[in-house]
Amino acid sequence: MRVLFTSPAGLGHFTPLLPFIDACIARGDEVLVVVPPGLEQTLIDRGLPFRLGTEPDPVAHAAIRERLPEASRAEAAVLINREYFGRLCTAALLPTLEEACREWQPDLILHDPCEYASAVVAERLGIRHAQVGTSPAEIEAYSLDLAAPALEPYGGRLVDRLFATPYLTRFPASLDPSPYRTTIRFRDAVAPVGIASTPHWSAESDGPLVYVTFGTVSGGLPSGPAACRVALQAVAGLPVRVLLSGGRATDLSELGPLPDNVRVQEWVSAPEVFAAASAVVCHGGAGTTFGALAAGLPLVVMPLFADQPTNARLVEQAGAGVVVAPTGGAADTMGLPGPADVPRLRSAIEAVLADPSYRTAAQRIAAEMRAQPTAAETLDALEES
């Protein structure tokens, strides 16, 4: 079987596809990946065959980024989901995807739910396709509804067809009720991409390891470095070891002096760090949040934008972590993390480390996730459906 995989730029969108790529390769299927240029190095590192599309229009993209810091949550959701993913990303990737599908003739397309060009091509050419969720299903459905006006030029029934298309998700049913008509849950077990070694501390540093990350996207926005600075102040002097991953888009020189108990790396392998950590402090991005839960780790979540407030709410409702929403913005915006958030974040970190109920809840979710079918079993079920 020939299987084509596609997603927007960003590891958070691409990583959920990896279990299926690995499963296809293991069973001898032919694989092709079609993505924007921003993922080229990841594909080279993994030795995957690929074709690169084009980046979204840079002028229009820059205009969206400039509006985001001052936008309300509702306005930001429209800018990201309708204008960026729905309009710009679809137009940019569509020509390459259509050419690849006509020439390579895949039997199946697996795509990120926000990668709409693949759905357009699949519907045009009669190719089976399924979505592999990045965020909780309620967020994916909300994003699709917001993107709908930008997708109208590609056919009035496209949105309806996407709600009827099989939706594959690694998130457990207890946290993630789904509005998609066919929802298939799978167990996420991905080999790390280019493992980066966890740094060592001096012999006298033997406290629990707290992993801090605010994602790959936020590093290029004002909120990312601001959150990192707040986190560094919050952990200073705590009896813990702290590993902060700033992301390749973060200018680490902006972070200032580091506390003695902190090590900073541009990028680390999350699965490796999860295996050693006692707690995770993050922005609530789906990859980090649910990766930590799959490892049975409690979280402290400081949501910044997009699906992060929803992910944070789900974690808190499950009893698996504490939410520290930034206080620096207006009532309907997330705002920038600031000095007032330092003691709140510090208290939250102390709480999840001291109270075993948070770890117990996270481990309960991890057990539920481990009981889900593997990606290979999910592919078999998808073929039989």
Short mmCIF file of C-alpha atoms in Angstrom, two decimals:
data_model
loop_
_atom_site.label_atom_id
_atom_site.label_comp_id
_atom_site.label_asym_id
_atom_site.label_seq_id
_atom_site.Cartn_x
_atom_site.Cartn_y
_atom_site.Cartn_z
CA MET A 1 0.00 0.00 0.00
CA ARG A 2 1.12 3.56 -0.69
CA VAL A 3 0.46 6.02 2.13
CA LEU A 4 1.02 9.77 1.85
CA PHE A 5 1.46 11.82 5.03
CA THR A 6 1.10 15.58 5.30
CA SER A 7 0.89 18.32 7.90
CA PRO A 8 1.50 22.05 8.32
CA ALA A 9 4.90 23.20 9.56
CA GLY A 10 5.68 22.64 13.23
CA LEU A 11 6.65 19.47 15.07
CA GLY A 12 3.46 19.63 17.10
CA HIS A 13 1.47 19.02 13.93
CA PHE A 14 3.84 16.48 12.39
CA THR A 15 4.74 14.33 15.41
CA PRO A 16 1.31 12.63 15.76
CA LEU A 17 1.83 11.19 12.27
CA LEU A 18 5.08 9.45 13.24
CA PRO A 19 3.57 6.31 14.82
CA PHE A 20 1.73 5.65 11.56
CA ILE A 21 4.79 6.38 9.43
CA ASP A 22 6.81 3.94 11.53
CA ALA A 23 4.03 1.33 11.36
CA CYS A 24 3.75 1.63 7.58
CA ILE A 25 7.50 1.24 7.12
CA ALA A 26 7.57 -1.75 9.48
CA ARG A 27 4.95 -3.61 7.48
CA GLY A 28 6.51 -2.79 4.11
CA ASP A 29 4.21 -0.03 2.83
CA GLU A 30 5.56 2.72 0.59
CA VAL A 31 5.60 6.10 2.32
CA LEU A 32 5.80 9.68 1.03
CA VAL A 33 5.68 12.84 3.16
CA VAL A 34 4.56 16.19 1.73
CA VAL A 35 5.12 19.16 4.05
CA PRO A 36 6.25 22.81 4.06
CA PRO A 37 9.99 23.57 4.04
CA GLY A 38 10.11 24.13 7.79
CA LEU A 39 10.04 20.37 8.39
CA GLU A 40 12.77 19.47 5.92
CA GLN A 41 15.51 18.82 8.50
CA THR A 42 13.22 16.59 10.57
CA LEU A 43 12.53 14.45 7.51
CA ILE A 44 16.21 14.30 6.60
CA ASP A 45 17.06 13.23 10.17
CA ARG A 46 14.53 10.40 9.90
CA GLY A 47 15.56 9.38 6.39
CA LEU A 48 12.02 9.71 5.03
CA PRO A 49 11.17 10.27 1.35
CA PHE A 50 9.51 13.66 0.96
CA ARG A 51 8.44 16.49 -1.27
CA LEU A 52 8.43 20.08 -0.06
CA GLY A 53 5.61 22.49 -0.72
CA THR A 54 5.96 26.24 -0.39
CA GLU A 55 5.67 28.44 2.67
CA PRO A 56 2.49 30.50 3.12
CA ASP A 57 2.63 33.96 1.58
CA PRO A 58 5.23 35.74 3.78
CA VAL A 59 3.61 39.19 3.65
CA ALA A 60 0.19 37.86 4.63
CA HIS A 61 1.73 35.63 7.29
CA ALA A 62 3.66 38.54 8.79
CA ALA A 63 0.48 40.60 8.92
CA ILE A 64 -1.24 37.87 10.94
CA ARG A 65 1.68 37.58 13.36
CA GLU A 66 1.69 41.33 13.92
CA ARG A 67 -1.99 41.31 14.88
CA LEU A 68 -1.86 38.35 17.27
CA PRO A 69 -0.32 40.05 20.36
CA GLU A 70 -3.15 42.60 20.54
CA ALA A 71 -5.98 40.34 19.38
CA SER A 72 -8.69 39.00 21.67
CA ARG A 73 -8.89 35.23 22.04
CA ALA A 74 -11.76 35.08 19.55
CA GLU A 75 -9.94 37.27 17.03
CA ALA A 76 -6.73 35.26 17.42
CA ALA A 77 -8.62 32.01 16.82
CA VAL A 78 -9.99 33.36 13.54
CA LEU A 79 -6.59 34.66 12.45
CA ILE A 80 -4.89 31.33 13.13
CA ASN A 81 -7.54 28.87 12.01
CA ARG A 82 -9.27 30.67 9.16
CA GLU A 83 -6.67 33.01 7.74
CA TYR A 84 -3.47 31.07 8.42
CA PHE A 85 -4.39 27.38 8.24
CA GLY A 86 -7.57 27.68 6.18
CA ARG A 87 -6.48 30.25 3.64
CA LEU A 88 -2.70 30.66 3.51
CA CYS A 89 -1.48 27.14 4.30
CA THR A 90 -4.06 25.47 2.06
CA ALA A 91 -3.17 27.64 -0.92
CA ALA A 92 0.57 27.16 -0.36
CA LEU A 93 0.61 23.35 -0.13
CA LEU A 94 -2.17 22.51 -2.59
CA PRO A 95 -0.15 22.53 -5.85
CA THR A 96 2.56 20.22 -4.49
CA LEU A 97 0.04 17.83 -2.94
CA GLU A 98 -2.03 17.62 -6.10
CA GLU A 99 1.06 16.96 -8.22
CA ALA A 100 2.30 14.30 -5.76
CA CYS A 101 -1.06 12.53 -5.67
CA ARG A 102 -1.46 12.49 -9.44
CA GLU A 103 2.09 11.20 -9.98
CA TRP A 104 2.56 8.89 -6.99
CA GLN A 105 -1.09 7.73 -6.71
CA PRO A 106 -1.37 6.96 -2.97
CA ASP A 107 -3.95 4.51 -1.68
CA LEU A 108 -4.42 6.45 1.55
CA ILE A 109 -3.64 9.94 2.84
CA LEU A 110 -3.13 10.55 6.57
CA HIS A 111 -3.10 14.23 7.45
CA ASP A 112 -3.17 16.70 10.29
CA PRO A 113 -6.74 18.04 10.79
CA CYS A 114 -5.57 21.61 10.03
CA GLU A 115 -3.90 20.52 6.78
CA TYR A 116 -6.84 21.08 4.46
CA ALA A 117 -5.10 20.90 1.08
CA SER A 118 -4.81 17.12 1.39
CA ALA A 119 -8.55 16.81 1.99
CA VAL A 120 -9.23 18.97 -1.07
CA VAL A 121 -7.03 16.76 -3.25
CA ALA A 122 -8.34 13.52 -1.76
CA GLU A 123 -11.93 14.52 -2.43
CA ARG A 124 -11.10 15.63 -5.97
CA LEU A 125 -9.24 12.44 -6.87
CA GLY A 126 -11.27 9.92 -4.88
CA ILE A 127 -8.44 8.93 -2.50
CA ARG A 128 -9.24 7.56 0.95
CA HIS A 129 -8.05 9.86 3.72
CA ALA A 130 -8.12 10.11 7.49
CA GLN A 131 -7.17 12.77 10.02
CA VAL A 132 -4.66 12.27 12.82
CA GLY A 133 -5.54 14.60 15.67
CA THR A 134 -3.07 17.06 17.13
CA SER A 135 -5.32 18.65 19.77
CA PRO A 136 -8.40 17.45 21.65
CA ALA A 137 -11.31 16.73 19.33
CA GLU A 138 -13.40 19.67 20.55
CA ILE A 139 -10.57 22.01 19.53
CA GLU A 140 -10.15 20.34 16.13
CA ALA A 141 -13.89 20.64 15.46
CA TYR A 142 -13.92 24.28 16.59
CA SER A 143 -10.94 25.02 14.34
CA LEU A 144 -12.67 23.40 11.38
CA ASP A 145 -15.81 25.47 11.93
CA LEU A 146 -13.71 28.64 12.03
CA ALA A 147 -11.83 27.66 8.87
CA ALA A 148 -15.02 26.86 6.94
CA PRO A 149 -15.41 30.26 5.16
CA ALA A 150 -11.84 30.01 3.82
CA LEU A 151 -12.54 26.50 2.52
CA GLU A 152 -15.73 27.38 0.61
CA PRO A 153 -13.87 27.99 -2.69
CA TYR A 154 -12.80 24.32 -2.63
CA GLY A 155 -16.34 22.93 -2.45
CA GLY A 156 -19.33 23.53 -0.22
CA ARG A 157 -19.38 20.02 1.26
CA LEU A 158 -15.72 19.85 2.26
CA VAL A 159 -16.35 20.66 5.93
CA ASP A 160 -19.15 18.07 6.16
CA ARG A 161 -16.90 15.50 4.53
CA LEU A 162 -14.15 16.21 7.06
CA PHE A 163 -16.52 15.62 9.97
CA ALA A 164 -17.38 12.27 8.36
CA THR A 165 -13.75 11.35 7.64
CA PRO A 166 -12.15 8.89 10.13
CA TYR A 167 -10.54 10.81 12.96
CA LEU A 168 -7.59 9.13 14.68
CA THR A 169 -6.50 10.42 18.08
CA ARG A 170 -4.00 9.45 20.77
CA PHE A 171 -6.08 11.22 23.44
CA PRO A 172 -8.10 9.07 25.88
CA ALA A 173 -11.89 9.11 25.89
CA SER A 174 -12.03 10.22 29.52
CA LEU A 175 -10.46 13.57 28.58
CA ASP A 176 -11.50 13.86 24.97
CA PRO A 177 -15.12 13.24 23.92
CA SER A 178 -15.26 13.51 20.13
CA PRO A 179 -17.86 15.05 17.77
CA TYR A 180 -16.37 13.21 14.77
CA ARG A 181 -18.62 10.45 13.43
CA THR A 182 -15.82 7.87 13.27
CA THR A 183 -13.27 8.33 16.07
CA ILE A 184 -10.49 5.76 16.45
CA ARG A 185 -8.13 6.05 19.43
CA PHE A 186 -4.56 4.77 19.29
CA ARG A 187 -1.56 4.35 21.55
CA ASP A 188 1.24 6.82 20.85
CA ALA A 189 4.68 5.23 20.96
CA VAL A 190 7.18 7.15 18.87
CA ALA A 191 10.94 6.68 18.70
CA PRO A 192 12.63 9.96 19.67
CA VAL A 193 13.84 12.18 16.85
CA GLY A 194 17.59 12.74 17.23
CA ILE A 195 17.99 12.22 20.98
CA ALA A 196 19.72 15.07 22.75
CA SER A 197 21.36 14.06 26.03
CA THR A 198 19.84 15.24 29.27
CA PRO A 199 22.46 17.47 30.94
CA HIS A 200 24.16 16.53 34.18
CA TRP A 201 24.24 18.55 37.39
CA SER A 202 26.89 18.62 40.06
CA ALA A 203 26.95 15.81 42.62
CA GLU A 204 25.22 17.92 45.25
CA SER A 205 22.22 18.49 42.97
CA ASP A 206 19.96 15.52 43.64
CA GLY A 207 16.47 17.04 43.70
CA PRO A 208 13.62 15.99 41.39
CA LEU A 209 13.90 16.99 37.74
CA VAL A 210 11.38 19.58 36.53
CA TYR A 211 11.15 19.94 32.75
CA VAL A 212 10.15 23.40 31.50
CA THR A 213 9.15 24.10 27.90
CA PHE A 214 6.91 26.61 26.18
CA GLY A 215 6.98 25.01 22.75
CA THR A 216 8.54 25.57 19.35
CA VAL A 217 6.09 28.19 18.08
CA SER A 218 5.91 30.54 21.06
CA GLY A 219 9.67 31.08 20.99
CA GLY A 220 9.20 33.35 18.00
CA LEU A 221 6.49 35.37 19.78
CA PRO A 222 6.81 37.77 22.74
CA SER A 223 4.94 35.36 25.02
CA GLY A 224 7.55 32.59 24.77
CA PRO A 225 10.61 34.39 26.17
CA ALA A 226 8.39 36.15 28.72
CA ALA A 227 7.12 32.79 29.99
CA CYS A 228 10.66 31.43 30.17
CA ARG A 229 11.82 34.39 32.26
CA VAL A 230 8.90 33.97 34.67
CA ALA A 231 9.65 30.24 34.98
CA LEU A 232 13.33 30.88 35.71
CA GLN A 233 12.45 33.28 38.51
CA ALA A 234 9.85 30.85 39.87
CA VAL A 235 12.27 27.91 40.18
CA ALA A 236 15.25 29.89 41.49
CA GLY A 237 16.23 28.46 44.87
CA LEU A 238 13.79 25.54 44.80
CA PRO A 239 15.31 22.16 45.80
CA VAL A 240 14.89 20.83 42.27
CA ARG A 241 16.91 20.41 39.09
CA VAL A 242 15.39 22.28 36.14
CA LEU A 243 15.85 21.59 32.45
CA LEU A 244 14.47 24.37 30.27
CA SER A 245 14.09 23.81 26.54
CA GLY A 246 13.87 27.21 24.89
CA GLY A 247 13.15 26.03 21.36
CA ARG A 248 15.08 26.88 18.24
CA ALA A 249 13.09 30.10 17.73
CA THR A 250 13.96 31.48 21.17
CA ASP A 251 16.89 33.84 21.59
CA LEU A 252 18.38 32.28 24.72
CA SER A 253 20.45 35.41 25.37
CA GLU A 254 17.17 37.19 26.24
CA LEU A 255 16.68 35.00 29.30
CA GLY A 256 19.30 36.70 31.44
CA PRO A 257 21.31 35.06 34.25
CA LEU A 258 20.37 31.46 35.01
CA PRO A 259 19.75 30.16 38.54
CA ASP A 260 22.30 27.58 39.70
CA ASN A 261 19.75 24.77 39.55
CA VAL A 262 18.83 25.40 35.88
CA ARG A 263 20.25 24.04 32.65
CA VAL A 264 19.04 25.40 29.31
CA GLN A 265 19.11 23.61 25.98
CA GLU A 266 17.78 24.81 22.65
CA TRP A 267 16.09 21.48 21.98
CA VAL A 268 15.74 18.14 23.75
CA SER A 269 14.02 14.83 23.06
CA ALA A 270 10.81 14.97 25.09
CA PRO A 271 10.46 11.17 25.50
CA GLU A 272 13.95 11.00 27.01
CA VAL A 273 13.29 13.85 29.41
CA PHE A 274 9.84 12.53 30.40
CA ALA A 275 11.51 9.29 31.47
CA ALA A 276 13.66 11.20 33.99
CA ALA A 277 11.33 14.02 35.07
CA SER A 278 9.09 14.34 38.12
CA ALA A 279 6.92 17.16 36.74
CA VAL A 280 6.46 19.26 33.61
CA VAL A 281 5.89 23.01 33.34
CA CYS A 282 4.55 23.99 29.94
CA HIS A 283 2.23 26.20 27.89
CA GLY A 284 -0.37 23.51 27.33
CA GLY A 285 0.53 22.60 23.75
CA ALA A 286 -1.07 19.27 22.91
CA GLY A 287 2.18 17.44 22.18
CA THR A 288 3.86 18.34 25.45
CA THR A 289 0.71 18.11 27.57
CA PHE A 290 -0.46 14.71 26.43
CA GLY A 291 3.08 13.38 26.08
CA ALA A 292 3.62 14.18 29.75
CA LEU A 293 0.31 12.57 30.72
CA ALA A 294 1.20 9.47 28.69
CA ALA A 295 4.34 9.27 30.83
CA GLY A 296 2.28 9.66 34.02
CA LEU A 297 3.73 13.08 34.87
CA PRO A 298 1.84 15.86 36.66
CA LEU A 299 1.80 19.27 35.00
CA VAL A 300 1.83 22.98 35.71
CA VAL A 301 0.28 24.69 32.71
CA MET A 302 0.66 28.36 31.80
CA PRO A 303 -1.52 28.66 28.66
CA LEU A 304 -0.52 31.31 26.13
CA PHE A 305 -2.77 30.96 23.04
CA ALA A 306 -4.60 28.63 20.60
CA ASP A 307 -5.76 25.30 22.10
CA GLN A 308 -3.68 25.73 25.24
CA PRO A 309 -6.42 27.08 27.58
CA THR A 310 -8.62 24.10 26.68
CA ASN A 311 -5.80 21.60 27.22
CA ALA A 312 -5.02 23.27 30.54
CA ARG A 313 -8.66 23.03 31.61
CA LEU A 314 -8.78 19.32 30.76
CA VAL A 315 -5.64 18.67 32.82
CA GLU A 316 -6.98 20.55 35.82
CA GLN A 317 -10.42 18.91 35.63
CA ALA A 318 -8.72 15.50 35.62
CA GLY A 319 -6.75 16.42 38.75
CA ALA A 320 -3.45 15.88 36.92
CA GLY A 321 -2.06 19.39 37.26
CA VAL A 322 -2.46 23.06 38.11
CA VAL A 323 -3.23 25.95 35.74
CA VAL A 324 -1.47 29.31 36.12
CA ALA A 325 -3.06 31.63 33.56
CA PRO A 326 -0.94 34.74 32.83
CA THR A 327 -2.30 37.88 34.50
CA GLY A 328 -0.70 40.39 32.17
CA GLY A 329 -3.52 40.79 29.64
CA ALA A 330 -7.02 42.16 29.34
CA ALA A 331 -9.96 39.99 30.34
CA ASP A 332 -10.38 38.36 26.93
CA THR A 333 -6.70 37.96 26.04
CA MET A 334 -4.01 35.70 27.45
CA GLY A 335 -1.52 38.54 27.81
CA LEU A 336 2.19 38.21 28.51
CA PRO A 337 3.42 36.38 31.61
CA GLY A 338 4.91 38.88 34.04
CA PRO A 339 6.30 39.41 37.57
CA ALA A 340 2.91 38.88 39.23
CA ASP A 341 2.89 35.33 37.89
CA VAL A 342 6.22 34.32 39.48
CA PRO A 343 4.93 33.45 43.00
CA ARG A 344 1.82 31.79 41.55
CA LEU A 345 3.94 29.59 39.29
CA ARG A 346 6.34 28.77 42.11
CA SER A 347 3.48 27.70 44.39
CA ALA A 348 1.99 25.54 41.65
CA ILE A 349 5.30 23.73 41.05
CA GLU A 350 5.68 23.09 44.77
CA ALA A 351 2.10 21.79 44.92
CA VAL A 352 2.38 19.22 42.11
CA LEU A 353 5.66 17.92 43.54
CA ALA A 354 4.38 17.67 47.11
CA ASP A 355 0.83 16.35 46.57
CA PRO A 356 0.83 12.76 45.24
CA SER A 357 -2.76 13.06 44.00
CA TYR A 358 -1.57 14.91 40.89
CA ARG A 359 0.81 12.10 39.92
CA THR A 360 -1.85 9.50 40.73
CA ALA A 361 -4.30 11.20 38.35
CA ALA A 362 -1.65 11.49 35.63
CA GLN A 363 -0.76 7.81 36.01
CA ARG A 364 -4.43 6.84 35.73
CA ILE A 365 -4.61 8.69 32.40
CA ALA A 366 -1.35 7.08 31.29
CA ALA A 367 -2.80 3.62 31.95
CA GLU A 368 -5.87 4.47 29.86
CA MET A 369 -3.66 5.65 27.02
CA ARG A 370 -1.50 2.50 27.18
CA ALA A 371 -4.63 0.36 26.78
CA GLN A 372 -5.46 1.88 23.40
CA PRO A 373 -4.58 0.01 20.17
CA THR A 374 -1.19 0.51 18.57
CA ALA A 375 -0.78 2.54 15.39
CA ALA A 376 -0.28 -0.69 13.43
CA GLU A 377 -3.52 -2.15 14.80
CA THR A 378 -5.28 1.13 14.02
CA LEU A 379 -4.07 1.01 10.42
CA ASP A 380 -5.44 -2.51 10.10
CA ALA A 381 -8.81 -1.41 11.48
CA LEU A 382 -8.85 1.60 9.14
CA GLU A 383 -8.25 -0.65 6.13
CA GLU A 384 -11.06 -2.97 7.17
CA SER A 385 -13.59 -0.20 7.77
#
